[in-house]
Structure formats: structure tokens, C-alpha cells
Amino acid sequence: MDDRSAAIAAHDADVARDLARLNYPPNNWMPATYAPDGRPMLDVLVVGAGMCGQTAAFALLREGVRHLRVIDSAPAGLEGPWGTFARMPTLRSPKHINGPDLGIPSLTFRAWFSARHGEATWDALYKIDRLDWLRYLLWVRQIVGVPVENGVRLRSLTLVPGGVQAELEHADRAETVVARRVVLALGRDGSGEARRLPFPSFHSDSADARARVFHSSDPIDFSALRGKHVAMLGAGSSAFDNAGTALEAGASSVTMYARRPHLPQVNKSKWSVFSGFMKGYAGLSDAQRWRFYTYILAQQAPPPHESVLRCQKHAGFSIRFSTPWRDLTADHTGVAITTDHGVTRYDAAILATGFAVDLPARAELAALRPHIAVWRDRVSTDEATRYAEAARFPYLGPGFELQENVPGSAPDIDRIHVFNWGSTMSHGALAGDIPGLATGALRLAEGVVRRLFAEDAERHYEALAAFEDPELLPTDYFVPREARSTRA
Ligand SMILES: Cc1cc2nc3c(=O)[nH]c(=O)nc-3n(C[C@H](O)[C@H](O)[C@H](O)COP(=O)(O)OP(=O)(O)OC[C@H]3O[C@@H](n4cnc5c(N)ncnc54)[C@H](O)[C@@H]3O)c2cc1C
């Protein structure tokens, strides 16, 4: 065994020791529960095994919630953006971020990285390689034993007495399961969808559009853009990442279009990464929370300077500020973009327009759509109109659970927890960005556990009454149960 392999093996042993010292995973403490048709119910179904889903499952396992399943529609290793459509060489976050480790030192990225590359390399590291982050996430998942079932898609959720019925789709079969609680960890786009603006003349389903117009989260064959002129809509982080990738693949030019007169300069979300905000925000009044997050969202975040430098060193890169697109068409020779300054032709276009939030519009929740409370229901019509995007975020309870929009219309809707970007208006960015992840996952797990316990309070009381642990059996003072005074 060489030194590196020995260091990795020693680190894995450290983790095993830490987990054993924490008595992880504790025994299951929930009584078995059955659906009305007699089938056993899952305690929790976690949908999505990206960064948030696997960390939520880890937090639940730490609480002894063992009767759970974790599914993801993507193949193993391709969950989330890191190995798919994230196109930056390094993470945007600083290297010391924690989250998937849930506070266990040997599970941190730093510990994982140092075991593989040494402390000196860690000290010299500037930012985390994107694929290292993916490898690290997969390692955490495996070493803490999160049982992910890949290639399983959630199709729909409906409420049934005492639980939530989930229709699942495997490659070769359909499956119906009933869970007492469901955690939707569906990703950045998981409370809505990729935002594709409705240009009047654009037909997204035409063959020309499919061949030449992409969303930045689509799979894109960048080698096909070699020698081509590319138009990029949007000037956020993903726009720069896609522009950099296209230019490095040999694109002749990338012209970026932004509505704003200049790039946003300050990432206000960075300010919010401190314990007080992450722990205290959810406890603020609706008016206070609305004020904080509509401000943060409206400010928008600048792209990391590394992403901008990556692009600006290419002669073919340019940005047109204050130039929104009015229309877009695609034909077999290219795309035509209409702005207030006329029509310009390119070979291809990439829409780096981010993800829209509109949770009730998710297909998985179609049956529950009329009942889901969103922030629009909690603020004035004027405010909801002014901040239309913020108004579409789901309005969640203290354990990330959905709320019914009309009291009494679907009380069991709170069996569904939203642990993705959609929870941001209600909780802050605790299920979207890495720094808030541990706070969020622990809060979610506590919320789930509290409710599971309360729901079973009668059964737990019976178990308490039946509990026999003859502490004094080895002593002279042991009294058998049937001989004990009932006054005790
Ligand atoms: C390009 C990009 C770069 C980012 N960089 C950073 C960064 O540097 N720092 C930072 O803090 N944050 C970053 N983020 C934000 C955030 O950390 C990531 O989006 C992260 O992946 C969020 O984890 P997640 O689990 O919510 O979503 P994901 O990792 O996307 O996981 C969601 C999973 O749900 C699955 N899924 C969805 N629907 C279903 C269904 N119906 N049935 C079954 N499975 C389903 C998907 O297959 C997916 O694997 C970045 C985001 C993006 C998009």
C-alpha cells in the first residue's frame, strides 16, 4: 500500500470510529405503521439524492429514522449539477465550506481532500475542483450509508389517510408506495423549472430550435460550437460558465446580452452566511422575511470574478448591456435575435436564464396544486405583483412542510417537506447553497422526527407503560413487576 492509499484507508477508519462514537446510526424507534390497505408504510420517502437529499437522509438516519427510502431519477454519480451541467472548473464557494458533513470533522471536505492530497496541497488549494466536490459527495453518501436507489422517478403524490401515496417509475415497472412523510429534495429547478422566456416567434419544439437553442442546464455538445458565433442570454454565473466553456471549445465568439446596464456588483447572499441569520431568519415575521429576501433576490448576484476572467481573456467575448431580447427565431442556418437595436444572426443561442420557482406547477404535485400555500397568499396584492417571483415560492412551516392555503382544505399536506431552493423565502438558503445545508438538514430532520413522534404519542405511551428494564435485578432490592406497589 503506498502512502496515499494508507492515508485514505486511515481516514476511512477515522470516519468509522467517529460514527461509532456517535452511536451512528441509532436504532429505529418508530413503531411499524400500515397503510389503510394493510401494506407497511415507509416512515420517510426522500425524493432526490443530490446534495440536499443525501444530507437530509443522513440527518434522518442520525435521528434513528431507519425505515426510509431515497430515490433519484438520475443514474448513480449524475445526481445534481456537478457532473452534468455545472460548467465551472471550481466551486463558487470558498474552500472551507461545510455542510454534507453535518458537523462531523472527519466527514468534512477538508478531511477528505487532505487524506487524498496531503495537508500542504490543502493549504495551497485556492477553490474546490467541481468534480472533486462530486467525488466527495459520493464518498460521504457511501461511507455514512445513505441507501440511494437510482433510476427511480417520482411521478406524482396524493394524500391518503395517514400518509402520502407516491407513484414511482422504474426503468421496467411502476411502483406505488405510501410514506408517512415525503421530503422533496428535487434541486435548484425542483420548485419550478428551467426558465425559458416566451419569445413571440420562438417554437421550442421545432428541430431547428432543438439543434441551435439551449438552456444552460441542457446537455450541450460544445465541440459542435467550434468556429461558431454564439449568443448568450443572461449575465449570471451560469452564463459566464457556459461562455467560457464554449470559447475554450473553440467558439469564434460569444456575445452576452444583459438587461441591466452593468453586472451586479455585490453578492448579498454572502452577507447572510452567519449563524444568526441562518438560525434566526425562519422565526421572523412574514413581513420581515419578505423584506429581507425580496431585497436579496432583487439585487441578484455577480458572477464570480474567476468566471469573468475566464471569458474576458478571449478576444471573441463581449457583453451587450441594456439590451434585452425582444424575439428569437431559429432556422436551418442559425438563430436571429431581435433587440431594440435590430436583428442580429448567430449560429446558436444559449439561454442562461436560471430557474423559475413555481412549486405548485411541478408535475409531481399536480393533484395538490390548489391546496399549496405560496407567499402570494401571505402578502398584499401590491407586494405580490411587485415581486412576482418571490410570491411564487411555497410558504413553508417550521420543519419545511407545505401549508394548506385554505385552512381545512388539505390538512395532511404538511406531510410533504420541501427541501430545495423553493424553501428559501421561508427559511433562508438552507436547502440551496452549501453553507446553509447543515443547519437546514438538521432542522428538517428535527421537524420530521417531532411530527412522527407526536403522531404516535399514544403508541409511545403504551410502549412506555409496557417498558421493563430491571435495573435492580442484580441487587437485593429487586421487586418483580406484579409485586410492585402501584403508587410508585
Ligand atoms: C451550475 C451550478 C453551480 C453551483 N455552484 C454552487 C457553489 O459553488 N456553491 C454553492 O453553495 N452552491 C452552488 N450551487 C447551488 C447548489 O449548491 C446546487 O444547486 C446543489 O446541487 C443543490 O443541491 P440539491 O440537492 O438541492 O439539488 P441537486 O443536486 O440538483 O439534486 C436534485 C436531485 O433530484 C433529482 N430529482 C428531481 N426530480 C426528481 C423526481 N421527480 N424523481 C426522482 N428524482 C428527482 C435529480 O435527478 C437530482 O439528482 C450551484 C448550482 C448550480 C446549478
XYZ file of N, CA and C and ligand atoms in Angstrom, residues 47-53 72-74 79-82 85-86 88 91-93 152-154 185-188 238 362 364 431-435, ligand 1:
158
model
N -37.088 12.199 -1.899
C -37.048 12.209 -3.366
C -35.956 13.176 -3.801
N -34.961 12.637 -4.486
C -33.810 13.434 -4.901
C -32.632 13.080 -4.012
N -31.533 12.620 -4.634
C -30.349 12.237 -3.857
C -29.160 13.082 -4.257
N -29.448 14.344 -4.605
C -28.361 15.290 -4.791
C -27.836 15.684 -3.421
N -27.149 16.813 -3.389
C -26.514 17.256 -2.153
C -27.529 17.393 -1.003
N -28.679 17.989 -1.288
C -29.657 18.212 -0.210
C -30.339 16.917 0.195
N -30.718 16.098 -0.783
C -31.421 14.850 -0.464
C -30.553 13.912 0.354
N -33.674 8.612 -6.730
C -33.273 9.675 -7.657
C -33.465 9.153 -9.074
N -33.989 10.007 -9.923
C -34.233 9.586 -11.304
C -32.928 9.464 -12.087
N -31.886 10.170 -11.644
C -30.622 10.176 -12.400
C -29.827 8.905 -12.100
N -26.292 12.655 -10.168
C -27.317 13.421 -9.470
C -26.843 14.880 -9.392
N -27.753 15.790 -9.650
C -27.423 17.210 -9.473
C -26.535 17.747 -10.575
N -26.062 18.978 -10.386
C -25.363 19.664 -11.490
C -23.886 19.334 -11.630
N -23.257 18.815 -10.559
C -21.786 18.834 -10.513
C -21.138 18.089 -11.671
N -24.377 19.644 -15.722
C -24.420 20.936 -16.414
C -23.700 22.074 -15.686
N -23.049 21.774 -14.557
C -22.218 22.812 -13.932
C -20.935 22.908 -14.769
N -18.265 25.197 -14.452
C -17.156 25.996 -13.935
C -16.085 25.026 -13.433
N -15.716 25.251 -7.603
C -16.922 25.739 -6.934
C -16.851 27.251 -6.798
N -18.019 27.833 -6.672
C -18.060 29.286 -6.469
C -17.779 29.619 -5.004
N -18.014 28.666 -4.139
C -17.873 28.923 -2.699
C -16.403 28.842 -2.282
N -34.980 5.884 -10.400
C -36.367 5.810 -9.921
C -36.928 7.222 -9.853
N -37.952 7.466 -10.625
C -38.512 8.824 -10.709
C -39.840 8.888 -9.964
N -40.014 9.940 -9.192
C -41.330 10.206 -8.599
C -42.206 10.829 -9.672
N -36.482 16.769 -2.309
C -35.157 17.390 -2.465
C -34.830 17.381 -3.962
N -35.640 18.094 -4.711
C -35.624 17.961 -6.181
C -34.646 18.888 -6.878
N -33.920 19.721 -6.130
C -32.872 20.504 -6.772
C -33.200 21.963 -6.992
N -32.236 22.652 -7.583
C -32.362 24.085 -7.844
C -33.596 24.367 -8.698
N -23.932 31.187 -14.483
C -24.013 30.115 -15.480
C -23.757 30.639 -16.888
N -45.202 22.005 -10.438
C -44.440 20.770 -10.647
C -45.399 19.610 -10.890
N -45.151 16.572 -10.229
C -45.271 15.639 -9.104
C -46.372 16.064 -8.131
N -31.385 25.137 1.904
C -31.506 23.923 1.082
C -31.255 24.301 -0.371
N -30.250 25.107 -0.567
C -29.955 25.543 -1.929
C -28.470 25.758 -2.093
N -27.880 26.469 -1.167
C -26.444 26.713 -1.236
C -25.750 25.903 -0.147
N -24.477 25.640 -0.348
C -23.768 24.727 0.558
C -23.686 25.264 2.002
N -23.387 26.546 2.221
C -23.148 26.969 3.611
C -24.327 26.753 4.563
C -24.305 25.261 -12.006
C -24.446 25.367 -10.528
C -23.353 25.655 -9.729
C -23.480 25.782 -8.347
N -22.389 26.085 -7.596
C -22.535 26.282 -6.266
C -21.426 26.622 -5.434
O -20.302 26.751 -5.889
N -21.642 26.814 -4.116
C -22.875 26.660 -3.547
O -23.021 26.838 -2.349
N -23.935 26.316 -4.308
C -23.802 26.128 -5.639
N -24.892 25.794 -6.388
C -26.208 25.701 -5.716
C -26.442 24.337 -5.038
O -25.372 24.022 -4.182
C -26.625 23.223 -6.042
O -27.686 23.527 -6.888
C -26.876 21.862 -5.382
O -26.788 20.878 -6.372
C -28.224 21.815 -4.710
O -28.445 20.507 -4.270
P -29.875 19.842 -4.390
O -29.808 18.523 -3.743
O -30.891 20.816 -3.957
O -30.119 19.665 -5.955
P -29.484 18.664 -6.973
O -28.072 18.440 -6.646
O -29.824 19.196 -8.321
O -30.275 17.302 -6.734
C -31.638 17.153 -7.044
C -31.864 15.728 -7.476
O -33.259 15.475 -7.565
C -33.474 14.540 -8.592
N -34.872 14.624 -8.999
C -35.531 15.718 -9.461
N -36.823 15.397 -9.715
C -36.965 14.070 -9.399
C -38.073 13.180 -9.433
N -39.289 13.560 -9.828
N -37.869 11.902 -9.046
C -36.641 11.483 -8.617
N -35.563 12.301 -8.565
C -35.727 13.581 -8.943
C -32.491 14.966 -9.670
O -32.177 13.906 -10.541
C -31.285 15.422 -8.852
O -30.283 14.440 -8.755
C -24.753 25.629 -7.755
C -25.856 25.325 -8.548
C -25.709 25.184 -9.922
C -26.935 24.873 -10.731
